[in-house]
PDB file of C-alpha atoms and ligand atoms in Angstrom:
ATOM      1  CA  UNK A   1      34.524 115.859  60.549  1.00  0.00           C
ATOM      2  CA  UNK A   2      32.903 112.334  61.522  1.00  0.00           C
ATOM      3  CA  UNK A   3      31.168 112.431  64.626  1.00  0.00           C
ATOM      4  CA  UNK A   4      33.005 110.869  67.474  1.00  0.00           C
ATOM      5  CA  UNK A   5      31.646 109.036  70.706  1.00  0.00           C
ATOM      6  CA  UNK A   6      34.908 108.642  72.485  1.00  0.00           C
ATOM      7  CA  UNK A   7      36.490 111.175  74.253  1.00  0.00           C
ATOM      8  CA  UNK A   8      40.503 111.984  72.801  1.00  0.00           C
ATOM      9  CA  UNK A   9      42.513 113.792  74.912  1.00  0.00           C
ATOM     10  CA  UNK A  10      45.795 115.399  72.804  1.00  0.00           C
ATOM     11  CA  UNK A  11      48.972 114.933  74.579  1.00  0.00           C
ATOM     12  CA  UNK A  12      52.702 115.509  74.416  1.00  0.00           C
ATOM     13  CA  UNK A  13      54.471 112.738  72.568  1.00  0.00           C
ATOM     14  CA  UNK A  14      57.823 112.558  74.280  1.00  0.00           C
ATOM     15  CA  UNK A  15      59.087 115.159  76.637  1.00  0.00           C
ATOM     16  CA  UNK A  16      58.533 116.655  80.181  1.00  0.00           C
ATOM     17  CA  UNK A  17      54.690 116.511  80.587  1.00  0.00           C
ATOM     18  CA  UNK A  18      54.626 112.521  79.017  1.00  0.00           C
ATOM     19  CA  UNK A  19      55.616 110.393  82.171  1.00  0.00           C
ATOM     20  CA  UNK A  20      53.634 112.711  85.013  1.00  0.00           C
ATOM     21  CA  UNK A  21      50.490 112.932  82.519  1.00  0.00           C
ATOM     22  CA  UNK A  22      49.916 109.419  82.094  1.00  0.00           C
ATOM     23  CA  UNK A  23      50.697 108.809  85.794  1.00  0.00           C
ATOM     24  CA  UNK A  24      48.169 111.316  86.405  1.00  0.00           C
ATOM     25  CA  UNK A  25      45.056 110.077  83.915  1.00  0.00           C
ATOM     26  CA  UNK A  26      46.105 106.729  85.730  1.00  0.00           C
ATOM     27  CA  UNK A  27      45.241 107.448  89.055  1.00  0.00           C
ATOM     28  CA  UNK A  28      42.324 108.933  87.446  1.00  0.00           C
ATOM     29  CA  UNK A  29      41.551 105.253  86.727  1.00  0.00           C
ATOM     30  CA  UNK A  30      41.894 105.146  82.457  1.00  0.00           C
ATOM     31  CA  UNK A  31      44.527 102.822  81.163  1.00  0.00           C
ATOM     32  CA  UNK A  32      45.643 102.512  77.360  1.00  0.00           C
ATOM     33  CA  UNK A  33      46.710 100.254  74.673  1.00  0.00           C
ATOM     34  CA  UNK A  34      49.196 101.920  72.625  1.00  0.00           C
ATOM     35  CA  UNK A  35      48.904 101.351  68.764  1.00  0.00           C
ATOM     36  CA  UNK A  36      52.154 100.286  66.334  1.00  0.00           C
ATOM     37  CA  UNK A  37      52.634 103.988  65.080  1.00  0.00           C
ATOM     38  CA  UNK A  38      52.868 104.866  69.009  1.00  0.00           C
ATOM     39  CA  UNK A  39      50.990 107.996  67.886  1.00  0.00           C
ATOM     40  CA  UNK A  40      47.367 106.682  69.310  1.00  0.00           C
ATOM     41  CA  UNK A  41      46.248 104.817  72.526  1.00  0.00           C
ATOM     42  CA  UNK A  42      43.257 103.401  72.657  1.00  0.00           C
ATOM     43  CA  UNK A  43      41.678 103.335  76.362  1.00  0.00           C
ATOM     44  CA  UNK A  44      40.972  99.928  77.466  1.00  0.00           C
ATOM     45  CA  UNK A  45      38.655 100.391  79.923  1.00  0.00           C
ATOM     46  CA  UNK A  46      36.879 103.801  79.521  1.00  0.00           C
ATOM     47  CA  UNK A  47      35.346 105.188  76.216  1.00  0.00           C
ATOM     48  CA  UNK A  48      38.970 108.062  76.299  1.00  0.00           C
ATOM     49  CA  UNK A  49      41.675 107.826  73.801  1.00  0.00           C
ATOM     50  CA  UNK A  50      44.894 109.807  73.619  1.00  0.00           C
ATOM     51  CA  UNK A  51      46.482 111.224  70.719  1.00  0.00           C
ATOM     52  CA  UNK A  52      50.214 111.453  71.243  1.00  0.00           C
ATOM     53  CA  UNK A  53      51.819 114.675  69.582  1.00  0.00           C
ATOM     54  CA  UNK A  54      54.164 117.201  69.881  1.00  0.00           C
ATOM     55  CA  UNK A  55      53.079 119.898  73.258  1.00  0.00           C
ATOM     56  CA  UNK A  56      53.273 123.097  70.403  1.00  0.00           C
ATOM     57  CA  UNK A  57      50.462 121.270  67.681  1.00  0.00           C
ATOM     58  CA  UNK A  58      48.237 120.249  70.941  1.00  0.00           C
ATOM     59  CA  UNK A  59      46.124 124.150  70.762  1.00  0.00           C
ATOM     60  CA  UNK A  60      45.707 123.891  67.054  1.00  0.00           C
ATOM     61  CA  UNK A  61      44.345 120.082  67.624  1.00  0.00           C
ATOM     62  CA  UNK A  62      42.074 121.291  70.315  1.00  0.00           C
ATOM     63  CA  UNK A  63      40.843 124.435  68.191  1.00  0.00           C
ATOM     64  CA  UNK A  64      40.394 122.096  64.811  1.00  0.00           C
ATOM     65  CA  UNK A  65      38.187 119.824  67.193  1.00  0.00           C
ATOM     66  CA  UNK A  66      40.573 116.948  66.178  1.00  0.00           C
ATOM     67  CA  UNK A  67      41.225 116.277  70.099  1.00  0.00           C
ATOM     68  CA  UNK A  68      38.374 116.698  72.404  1.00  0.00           C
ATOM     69  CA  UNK A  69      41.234 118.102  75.657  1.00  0.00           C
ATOM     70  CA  UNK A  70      44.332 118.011  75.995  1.00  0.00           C
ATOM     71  CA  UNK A  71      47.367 118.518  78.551  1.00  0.00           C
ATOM     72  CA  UNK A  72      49.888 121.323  78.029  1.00  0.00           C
ATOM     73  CA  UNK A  73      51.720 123.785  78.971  1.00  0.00           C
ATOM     74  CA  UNK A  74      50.030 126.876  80.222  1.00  0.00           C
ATOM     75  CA  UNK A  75      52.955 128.711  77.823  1.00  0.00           C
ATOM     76  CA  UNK A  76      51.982 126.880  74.515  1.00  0.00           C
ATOM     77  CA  UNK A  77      48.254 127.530  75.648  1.00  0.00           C
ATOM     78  CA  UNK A  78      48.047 131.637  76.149  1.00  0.00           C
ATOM     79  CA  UNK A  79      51.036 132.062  73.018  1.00  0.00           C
ATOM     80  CA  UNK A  80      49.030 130.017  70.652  1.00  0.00           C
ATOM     81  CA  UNK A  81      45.725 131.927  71.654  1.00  0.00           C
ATOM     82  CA  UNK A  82      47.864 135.107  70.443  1.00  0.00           C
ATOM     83  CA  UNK A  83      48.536 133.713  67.033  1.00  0.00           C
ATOM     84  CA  UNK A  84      46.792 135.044  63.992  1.00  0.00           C
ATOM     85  CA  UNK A  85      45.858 130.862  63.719  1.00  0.00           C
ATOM     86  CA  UNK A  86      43.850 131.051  66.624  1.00  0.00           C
ATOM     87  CA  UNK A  87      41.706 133.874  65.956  1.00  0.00           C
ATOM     88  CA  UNK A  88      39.915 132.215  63.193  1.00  0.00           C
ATOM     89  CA  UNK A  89      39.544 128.967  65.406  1.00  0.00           C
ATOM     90  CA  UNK A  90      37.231 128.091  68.191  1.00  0.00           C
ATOM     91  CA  UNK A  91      38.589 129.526  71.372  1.00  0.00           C
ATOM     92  CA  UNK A  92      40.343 127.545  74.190  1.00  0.00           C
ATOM     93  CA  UNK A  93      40.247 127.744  78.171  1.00  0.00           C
ATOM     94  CA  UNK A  94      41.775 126.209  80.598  1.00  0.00           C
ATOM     95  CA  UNK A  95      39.654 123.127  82.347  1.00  0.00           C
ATOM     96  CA  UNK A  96      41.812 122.713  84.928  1.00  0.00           C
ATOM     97  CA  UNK A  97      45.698 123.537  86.282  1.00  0.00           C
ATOM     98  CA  UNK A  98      47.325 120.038  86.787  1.00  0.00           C
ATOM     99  CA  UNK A  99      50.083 121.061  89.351  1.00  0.00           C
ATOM    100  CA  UNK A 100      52.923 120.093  87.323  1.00  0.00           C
ATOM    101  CA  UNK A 101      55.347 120.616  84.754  1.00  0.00           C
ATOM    102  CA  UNK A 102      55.897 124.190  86.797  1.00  0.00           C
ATOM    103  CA  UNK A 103      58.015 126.909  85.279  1.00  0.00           C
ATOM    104  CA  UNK A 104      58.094 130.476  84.151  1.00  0.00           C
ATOM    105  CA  UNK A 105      58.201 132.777  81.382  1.00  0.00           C
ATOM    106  CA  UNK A 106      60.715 135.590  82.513  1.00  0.00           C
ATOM    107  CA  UNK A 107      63.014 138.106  81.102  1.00  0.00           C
ATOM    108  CA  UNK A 108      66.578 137.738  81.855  1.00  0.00           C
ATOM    109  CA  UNK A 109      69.278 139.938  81.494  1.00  0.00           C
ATOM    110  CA  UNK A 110      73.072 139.703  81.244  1.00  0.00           C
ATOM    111  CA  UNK A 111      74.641 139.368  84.780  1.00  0.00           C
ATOM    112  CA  UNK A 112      76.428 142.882  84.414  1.00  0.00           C
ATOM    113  CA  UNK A 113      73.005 144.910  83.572  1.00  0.00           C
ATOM    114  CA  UNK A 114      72.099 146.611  87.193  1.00  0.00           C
ATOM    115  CA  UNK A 115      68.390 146.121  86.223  1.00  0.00           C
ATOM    116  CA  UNK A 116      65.715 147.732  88.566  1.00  0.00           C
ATOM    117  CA  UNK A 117      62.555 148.410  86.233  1.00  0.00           C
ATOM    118  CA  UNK A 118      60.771 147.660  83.155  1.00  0.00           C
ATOM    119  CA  UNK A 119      61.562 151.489  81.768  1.00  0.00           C
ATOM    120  CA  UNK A 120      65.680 149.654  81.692  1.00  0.00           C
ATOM    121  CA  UNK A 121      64.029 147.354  78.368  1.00  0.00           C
ATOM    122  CA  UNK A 122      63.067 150.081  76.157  1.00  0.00           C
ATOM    123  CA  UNK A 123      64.942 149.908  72.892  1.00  0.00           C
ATOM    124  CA  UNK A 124      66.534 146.998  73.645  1.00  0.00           C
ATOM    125  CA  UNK A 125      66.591 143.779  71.845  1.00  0.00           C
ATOM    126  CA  UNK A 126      64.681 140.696  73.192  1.00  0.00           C
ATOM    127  CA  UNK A 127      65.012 137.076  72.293  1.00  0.00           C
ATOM    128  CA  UNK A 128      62.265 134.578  72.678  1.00  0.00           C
ATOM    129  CA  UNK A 129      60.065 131.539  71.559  1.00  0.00           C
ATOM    130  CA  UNK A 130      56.725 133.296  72.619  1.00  0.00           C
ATOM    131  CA  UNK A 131      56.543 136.704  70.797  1.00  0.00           C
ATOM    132  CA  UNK A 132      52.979 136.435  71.574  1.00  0.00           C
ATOM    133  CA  UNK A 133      53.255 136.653  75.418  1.00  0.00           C
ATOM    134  CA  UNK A 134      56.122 138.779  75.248  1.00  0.00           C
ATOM    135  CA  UNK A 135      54.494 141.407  73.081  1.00  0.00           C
ATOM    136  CA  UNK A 136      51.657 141.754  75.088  1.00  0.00           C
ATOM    137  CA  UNK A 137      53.736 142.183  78.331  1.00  0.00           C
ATOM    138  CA  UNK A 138      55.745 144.830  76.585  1.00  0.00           C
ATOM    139  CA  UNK A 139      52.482 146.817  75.723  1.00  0.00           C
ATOM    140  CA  UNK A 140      51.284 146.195  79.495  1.00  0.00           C
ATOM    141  CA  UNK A 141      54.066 147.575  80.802  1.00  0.00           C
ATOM    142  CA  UNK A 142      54.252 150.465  77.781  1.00  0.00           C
ATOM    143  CA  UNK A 143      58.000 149.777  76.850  1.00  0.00           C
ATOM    144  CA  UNK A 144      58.962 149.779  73.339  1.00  0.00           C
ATOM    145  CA  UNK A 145      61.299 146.819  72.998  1.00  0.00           C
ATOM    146  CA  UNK A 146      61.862 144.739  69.616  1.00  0.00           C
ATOM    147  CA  UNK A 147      61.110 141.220  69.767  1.00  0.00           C
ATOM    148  CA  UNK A 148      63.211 139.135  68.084  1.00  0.00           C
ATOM    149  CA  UNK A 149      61.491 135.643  67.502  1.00  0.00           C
ATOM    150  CA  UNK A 150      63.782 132.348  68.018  1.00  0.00           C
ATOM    151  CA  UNK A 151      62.810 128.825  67.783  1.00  0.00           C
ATOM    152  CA  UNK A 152      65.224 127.078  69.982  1.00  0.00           C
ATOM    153  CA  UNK A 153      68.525 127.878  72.013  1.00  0.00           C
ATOM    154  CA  UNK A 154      67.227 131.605  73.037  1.00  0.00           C
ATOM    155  CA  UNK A 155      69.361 131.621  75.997  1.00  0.00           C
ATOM    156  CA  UNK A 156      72.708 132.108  73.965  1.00  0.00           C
ATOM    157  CA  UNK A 157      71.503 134.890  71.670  1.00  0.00           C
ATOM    158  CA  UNK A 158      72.630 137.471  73.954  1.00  0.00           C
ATOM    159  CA  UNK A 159      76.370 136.120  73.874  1.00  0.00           C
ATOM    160  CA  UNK A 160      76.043 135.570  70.505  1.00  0.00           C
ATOM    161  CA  UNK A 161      75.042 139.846  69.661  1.00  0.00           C
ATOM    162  CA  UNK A 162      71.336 139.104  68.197  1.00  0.00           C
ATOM    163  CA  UNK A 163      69.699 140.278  71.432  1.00  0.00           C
ATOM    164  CA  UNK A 164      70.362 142.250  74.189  1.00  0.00           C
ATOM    165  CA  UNK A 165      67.836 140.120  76.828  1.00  0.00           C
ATOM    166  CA  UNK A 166      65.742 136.931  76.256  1.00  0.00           C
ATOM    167  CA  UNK A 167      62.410 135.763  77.568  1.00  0.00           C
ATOM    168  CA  UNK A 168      62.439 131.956  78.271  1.00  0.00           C
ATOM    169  CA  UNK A 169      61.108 129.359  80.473  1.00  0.00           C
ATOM    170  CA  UNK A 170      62.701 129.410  83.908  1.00  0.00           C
ATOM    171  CA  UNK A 171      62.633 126.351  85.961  1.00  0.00           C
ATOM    172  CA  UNK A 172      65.652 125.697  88.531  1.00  0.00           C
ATOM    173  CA  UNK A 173      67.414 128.880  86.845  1.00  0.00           C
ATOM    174  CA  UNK A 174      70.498 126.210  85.562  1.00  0.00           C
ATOM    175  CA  UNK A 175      70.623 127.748  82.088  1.00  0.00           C
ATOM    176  CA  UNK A 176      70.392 131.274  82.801  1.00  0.00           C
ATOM    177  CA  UNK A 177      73.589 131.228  85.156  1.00  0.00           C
ATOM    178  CA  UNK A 178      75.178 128.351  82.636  1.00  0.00           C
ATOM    179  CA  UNK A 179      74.584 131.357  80.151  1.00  0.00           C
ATOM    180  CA  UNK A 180      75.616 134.275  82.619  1.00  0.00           C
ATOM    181  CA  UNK A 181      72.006 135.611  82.696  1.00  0.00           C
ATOM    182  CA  UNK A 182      69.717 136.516  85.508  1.00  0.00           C
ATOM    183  CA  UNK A 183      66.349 136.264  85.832  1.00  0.00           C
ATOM    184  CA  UNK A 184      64.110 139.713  86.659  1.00  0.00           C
ATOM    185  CA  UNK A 185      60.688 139.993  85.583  1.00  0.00           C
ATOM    186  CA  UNK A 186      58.432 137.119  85.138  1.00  0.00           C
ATOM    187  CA  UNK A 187      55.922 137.211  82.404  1.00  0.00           C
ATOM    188  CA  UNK A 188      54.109 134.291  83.262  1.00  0.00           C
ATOM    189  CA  UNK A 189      53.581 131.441  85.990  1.00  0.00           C
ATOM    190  CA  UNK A 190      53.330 127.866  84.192  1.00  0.00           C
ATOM    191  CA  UNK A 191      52.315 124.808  84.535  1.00  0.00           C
ATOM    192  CA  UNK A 192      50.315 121.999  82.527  1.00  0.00           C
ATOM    193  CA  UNK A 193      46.776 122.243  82.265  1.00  0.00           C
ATOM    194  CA  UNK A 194      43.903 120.332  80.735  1.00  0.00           C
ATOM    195  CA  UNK A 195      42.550 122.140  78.019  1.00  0.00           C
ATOM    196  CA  UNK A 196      39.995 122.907  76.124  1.00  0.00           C
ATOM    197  CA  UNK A 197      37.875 124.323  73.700  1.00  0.00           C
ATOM    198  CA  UNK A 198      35.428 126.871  75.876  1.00  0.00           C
ATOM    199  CA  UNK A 199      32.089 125.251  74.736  1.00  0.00           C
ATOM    200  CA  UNK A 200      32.447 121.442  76.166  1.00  0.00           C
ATOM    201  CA  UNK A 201      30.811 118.555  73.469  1.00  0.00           C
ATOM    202  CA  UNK A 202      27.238 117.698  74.555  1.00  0.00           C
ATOM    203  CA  UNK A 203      27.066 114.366  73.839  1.00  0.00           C
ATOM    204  CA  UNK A 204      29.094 110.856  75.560  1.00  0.00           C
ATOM    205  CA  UNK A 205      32.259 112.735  75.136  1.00  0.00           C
ATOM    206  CA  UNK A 206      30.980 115.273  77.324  1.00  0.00           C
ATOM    207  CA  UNK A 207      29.293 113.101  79.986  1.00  0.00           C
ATOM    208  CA  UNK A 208      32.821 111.405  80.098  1.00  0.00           C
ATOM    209  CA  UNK A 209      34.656 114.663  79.681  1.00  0.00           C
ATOM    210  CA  UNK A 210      32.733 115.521  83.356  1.00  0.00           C
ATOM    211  CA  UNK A 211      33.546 111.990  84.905  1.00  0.00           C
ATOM    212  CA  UNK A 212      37.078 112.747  83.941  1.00  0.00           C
ATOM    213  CA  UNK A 213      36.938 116.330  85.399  1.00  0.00           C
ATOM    214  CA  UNK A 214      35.302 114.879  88.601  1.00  0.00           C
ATOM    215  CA  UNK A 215      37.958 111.935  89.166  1.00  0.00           C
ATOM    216  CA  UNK A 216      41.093 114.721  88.183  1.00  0.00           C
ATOM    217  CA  UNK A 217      39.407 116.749  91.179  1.00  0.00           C
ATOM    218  CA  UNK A 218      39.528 113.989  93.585  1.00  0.00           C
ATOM    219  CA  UNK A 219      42.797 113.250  92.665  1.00  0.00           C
ATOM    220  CA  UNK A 220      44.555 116.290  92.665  1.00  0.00           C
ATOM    221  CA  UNK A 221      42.624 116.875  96.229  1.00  0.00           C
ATOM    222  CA  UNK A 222      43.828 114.307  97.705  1.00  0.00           C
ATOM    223  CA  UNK A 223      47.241 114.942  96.167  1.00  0.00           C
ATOM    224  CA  UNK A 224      46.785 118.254  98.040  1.00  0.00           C
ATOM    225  CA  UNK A 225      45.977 117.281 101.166  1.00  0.00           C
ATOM    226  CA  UNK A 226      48.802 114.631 101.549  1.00  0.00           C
ATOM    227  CA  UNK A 227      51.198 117.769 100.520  1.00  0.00           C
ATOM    228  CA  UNK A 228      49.499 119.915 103.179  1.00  0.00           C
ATOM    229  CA  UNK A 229      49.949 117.001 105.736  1.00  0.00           C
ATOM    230  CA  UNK A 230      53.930 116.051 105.305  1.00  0.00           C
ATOM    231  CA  UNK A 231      54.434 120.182 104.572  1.00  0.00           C
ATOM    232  CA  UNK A 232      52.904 120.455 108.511  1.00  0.00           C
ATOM    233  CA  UNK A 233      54.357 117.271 109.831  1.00  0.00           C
ATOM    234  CA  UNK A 234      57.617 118.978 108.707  1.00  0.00           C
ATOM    235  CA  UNK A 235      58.910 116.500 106.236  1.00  0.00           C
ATOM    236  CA  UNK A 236      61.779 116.209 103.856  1.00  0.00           C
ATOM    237  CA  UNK A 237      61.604 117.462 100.411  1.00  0.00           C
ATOM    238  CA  UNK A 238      62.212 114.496  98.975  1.00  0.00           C
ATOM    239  CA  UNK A 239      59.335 112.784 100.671  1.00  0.00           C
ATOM    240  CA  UNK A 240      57.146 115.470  99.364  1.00  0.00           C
ATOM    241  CA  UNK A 241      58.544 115.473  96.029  1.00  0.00           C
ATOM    242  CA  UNK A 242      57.611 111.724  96.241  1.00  0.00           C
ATOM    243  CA  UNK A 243      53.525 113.063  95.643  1.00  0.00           C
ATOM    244  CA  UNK A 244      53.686 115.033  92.687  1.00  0.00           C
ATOM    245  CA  UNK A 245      53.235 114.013  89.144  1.00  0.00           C
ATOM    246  CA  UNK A 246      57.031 113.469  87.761  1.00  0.00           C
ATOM    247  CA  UNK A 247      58.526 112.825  90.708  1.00  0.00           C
ATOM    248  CA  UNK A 248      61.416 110.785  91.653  1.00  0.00           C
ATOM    249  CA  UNK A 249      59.198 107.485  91.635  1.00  0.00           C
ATOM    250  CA  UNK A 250      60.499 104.757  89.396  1.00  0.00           C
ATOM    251  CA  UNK A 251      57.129 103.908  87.576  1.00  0.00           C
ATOM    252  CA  UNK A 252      56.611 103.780  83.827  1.00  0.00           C
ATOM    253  CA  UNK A 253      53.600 102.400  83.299  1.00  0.00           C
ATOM    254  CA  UNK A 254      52.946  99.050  82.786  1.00  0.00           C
ATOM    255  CA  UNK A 255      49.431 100.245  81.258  1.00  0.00           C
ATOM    256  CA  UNK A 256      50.671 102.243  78.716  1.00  0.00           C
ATOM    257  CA  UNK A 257      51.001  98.578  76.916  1.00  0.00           C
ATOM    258  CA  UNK A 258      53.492  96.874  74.621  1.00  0.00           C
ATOM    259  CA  UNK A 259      56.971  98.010  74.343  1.00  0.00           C
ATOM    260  CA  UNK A 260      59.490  96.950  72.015  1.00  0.00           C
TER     261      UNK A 260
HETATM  262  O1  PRT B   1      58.942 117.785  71.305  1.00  0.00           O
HETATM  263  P1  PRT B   1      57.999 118.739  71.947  1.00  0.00           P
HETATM  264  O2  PRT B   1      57.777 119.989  71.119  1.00  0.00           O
HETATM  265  O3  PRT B   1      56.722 118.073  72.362  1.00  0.00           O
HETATM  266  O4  PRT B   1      58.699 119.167  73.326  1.00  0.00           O
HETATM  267  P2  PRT B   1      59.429 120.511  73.798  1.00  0.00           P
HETATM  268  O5  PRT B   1      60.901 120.299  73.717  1.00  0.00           O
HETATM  269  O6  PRT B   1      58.846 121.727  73.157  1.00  0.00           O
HETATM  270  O7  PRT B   1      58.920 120.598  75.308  1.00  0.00           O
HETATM  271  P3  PRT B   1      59.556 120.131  76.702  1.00  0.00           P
HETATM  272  O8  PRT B   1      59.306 118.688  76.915  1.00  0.00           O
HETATM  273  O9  PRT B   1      60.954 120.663  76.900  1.00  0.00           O
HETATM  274  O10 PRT B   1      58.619 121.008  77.666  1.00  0.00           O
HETATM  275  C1  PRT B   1      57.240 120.814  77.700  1.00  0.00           C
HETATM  276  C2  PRT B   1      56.640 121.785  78.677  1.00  0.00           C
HETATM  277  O11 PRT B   1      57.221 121.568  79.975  1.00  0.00           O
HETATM  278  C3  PRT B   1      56.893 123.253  78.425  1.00  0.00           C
HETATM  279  O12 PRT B   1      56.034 123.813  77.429  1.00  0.00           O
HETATM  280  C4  PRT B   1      56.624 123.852  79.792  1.00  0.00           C
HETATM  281  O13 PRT B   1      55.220 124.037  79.991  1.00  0.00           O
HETATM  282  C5  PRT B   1      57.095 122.752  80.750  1.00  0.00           C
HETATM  283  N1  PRT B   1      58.413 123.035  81.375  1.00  0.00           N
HETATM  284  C6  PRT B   1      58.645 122.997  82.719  1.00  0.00           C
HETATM  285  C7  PRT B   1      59.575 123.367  80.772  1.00  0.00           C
HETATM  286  C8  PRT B   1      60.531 123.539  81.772  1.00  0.00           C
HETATM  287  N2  PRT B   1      59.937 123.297  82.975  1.00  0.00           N
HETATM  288  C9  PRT B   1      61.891 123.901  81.424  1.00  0.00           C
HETATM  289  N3  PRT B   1      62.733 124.065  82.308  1.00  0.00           N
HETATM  290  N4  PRT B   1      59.913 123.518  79.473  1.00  0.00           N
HETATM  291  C10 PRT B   1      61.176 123.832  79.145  1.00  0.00           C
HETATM  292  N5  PRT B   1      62.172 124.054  80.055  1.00  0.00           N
HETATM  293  C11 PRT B   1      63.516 124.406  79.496  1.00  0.00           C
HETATM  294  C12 PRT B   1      63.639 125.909  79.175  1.00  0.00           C
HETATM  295  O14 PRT B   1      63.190 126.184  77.868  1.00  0.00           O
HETATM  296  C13 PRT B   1      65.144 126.156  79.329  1.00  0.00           C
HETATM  297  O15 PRT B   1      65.843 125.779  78.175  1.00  0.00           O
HETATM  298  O16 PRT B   1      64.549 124.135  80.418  1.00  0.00           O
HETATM  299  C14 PRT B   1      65.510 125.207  80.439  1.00  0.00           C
HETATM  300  C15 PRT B   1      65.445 125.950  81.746  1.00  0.00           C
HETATM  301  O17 PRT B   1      65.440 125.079  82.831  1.00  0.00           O
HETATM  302  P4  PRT B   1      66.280 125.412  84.163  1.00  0.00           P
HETATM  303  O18 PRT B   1      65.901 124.348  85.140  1.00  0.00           O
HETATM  304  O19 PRT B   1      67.734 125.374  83.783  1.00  0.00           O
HETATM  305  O20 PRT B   1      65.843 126.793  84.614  1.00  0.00           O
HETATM  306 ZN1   ZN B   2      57.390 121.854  71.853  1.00  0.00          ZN
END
């Protein structure tokens, strides 16, 4: 691979971590020209690019060294460091947690099932997206379940007879009572993260790759502290909701450059 000098940070395309991620790297001060293929920004001021994918190929771009960081889910993350893919890859870690884009990987059960411990699982039939992350909780918690791997619309298996529970991402808990389904172990706490591979570049991309780190600290600080502040001065949700990445704010960002 041709050696680069700018850093590229791998991000999700178009879905739930787009609009707070850019907001974020903004405040962090970068700003980006996007190209005609809208797959590749080019950062106007800095020497940082962004590569604009979909959230499941950003691990496999980190590992291949064809993206420098990136910003995903802590879910896409730890499943795709289970995969047979990654072991053969460089491994990843997580840089830094990005306090947003929270959810969490749980196990829910149909409404009726008087569920009280993990022991209630064995035998039974579970439906998910992350075999990975389930399997290993299974093992953790020694109950011999069968996995049963979906790619998409897990939440309906268990009316439809293929499994008997699922494991999904949880965030308001909508779709598991839409889908008669309640939520009782969680597998794992989510949120996005910057990633990356564990041995950082040590050359300009890395010198940048620590400005970045250092400006992401400041800003996620001071996000923090305002939180901390309107938490103690006993203000509304919504006015808190107003600080974090995704919020209720009307910006898309002018700096993300031409639209058609
Ligand atoms: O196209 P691409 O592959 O890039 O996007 P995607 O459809 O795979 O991802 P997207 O945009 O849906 O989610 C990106 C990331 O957002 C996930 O990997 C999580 O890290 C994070 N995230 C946060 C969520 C949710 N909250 C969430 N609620 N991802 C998905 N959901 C789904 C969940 O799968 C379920 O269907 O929303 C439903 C549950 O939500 P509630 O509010 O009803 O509980
Ligand atoms: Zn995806």
């Amino acid at each position: 691979m041709m050696a680069r000098e700018r850093l590229r940070i791998g991000m999700q395309k178009s879905g739930r971590l787009t609009e707070p991620a850019l907001e974020l790297l903004t405040r962090c001060g970068l700003s980006f020209r996007q190209s005609r293929d809208k797959l590749f920004c080019f950062g106007e001021g800095e020497p940082v690019d962004l590569l604009l994918v979909r959230d499941d190929d950003i691990p496999g771009l980190l590992a291949q060294g064809v993206c420098d960081v990136g910003i995903v889910g802590r879910n896409v993350l730890d499943e795709f460091q289970l995969t047979d893919a990654a072991r053969d890859l460089a491994p990843l870690s997580e840089l830094r947690p990005l306090g947003f884009g929270a959810c969490r990987l749980s196990i829910a059960v149909p409404l009726e099932m008087h569920y009280s411990e993990p022991a209630q699982l064995e035998g039974q039939r579970i439906a998910t997206s992350y075999p990975g992350l389930l399997g290993t909780w299974l093992r953790e918690q020694r109950v011999g379940a069968s996995v049963v791997t979906l790619s998409g619309s897990v939440e309906i298996a268990p009316r439809l007879g293929t499994a008997d529970a699922i494991c999904d991402l949880v965030q308001s808990g909508g779709t598991l009572a839409a889908n008669q389904l309640h939520e009782v172990e969680v597998v794992l706490s989510s949120e996005a993260v910057l990633a990356g591979p564990s041995t950082l570049p040590v050359d300009e991309r890395g010198d940048m790759l620590e400005l970045l780190l250092r400006r992401l600290d400041g800003v996620i600080q001071v996000r923090e502290s305002h939180l901390l502040q309107l938490h103690a001065s006993g203000s509304s949700l919504d006015a808190i909701t107003q600080l974090l990445p995704g919020g209720p704010r009307p910006t898309l960002l002018p700096v993300f450059g031409e639209t058609d």
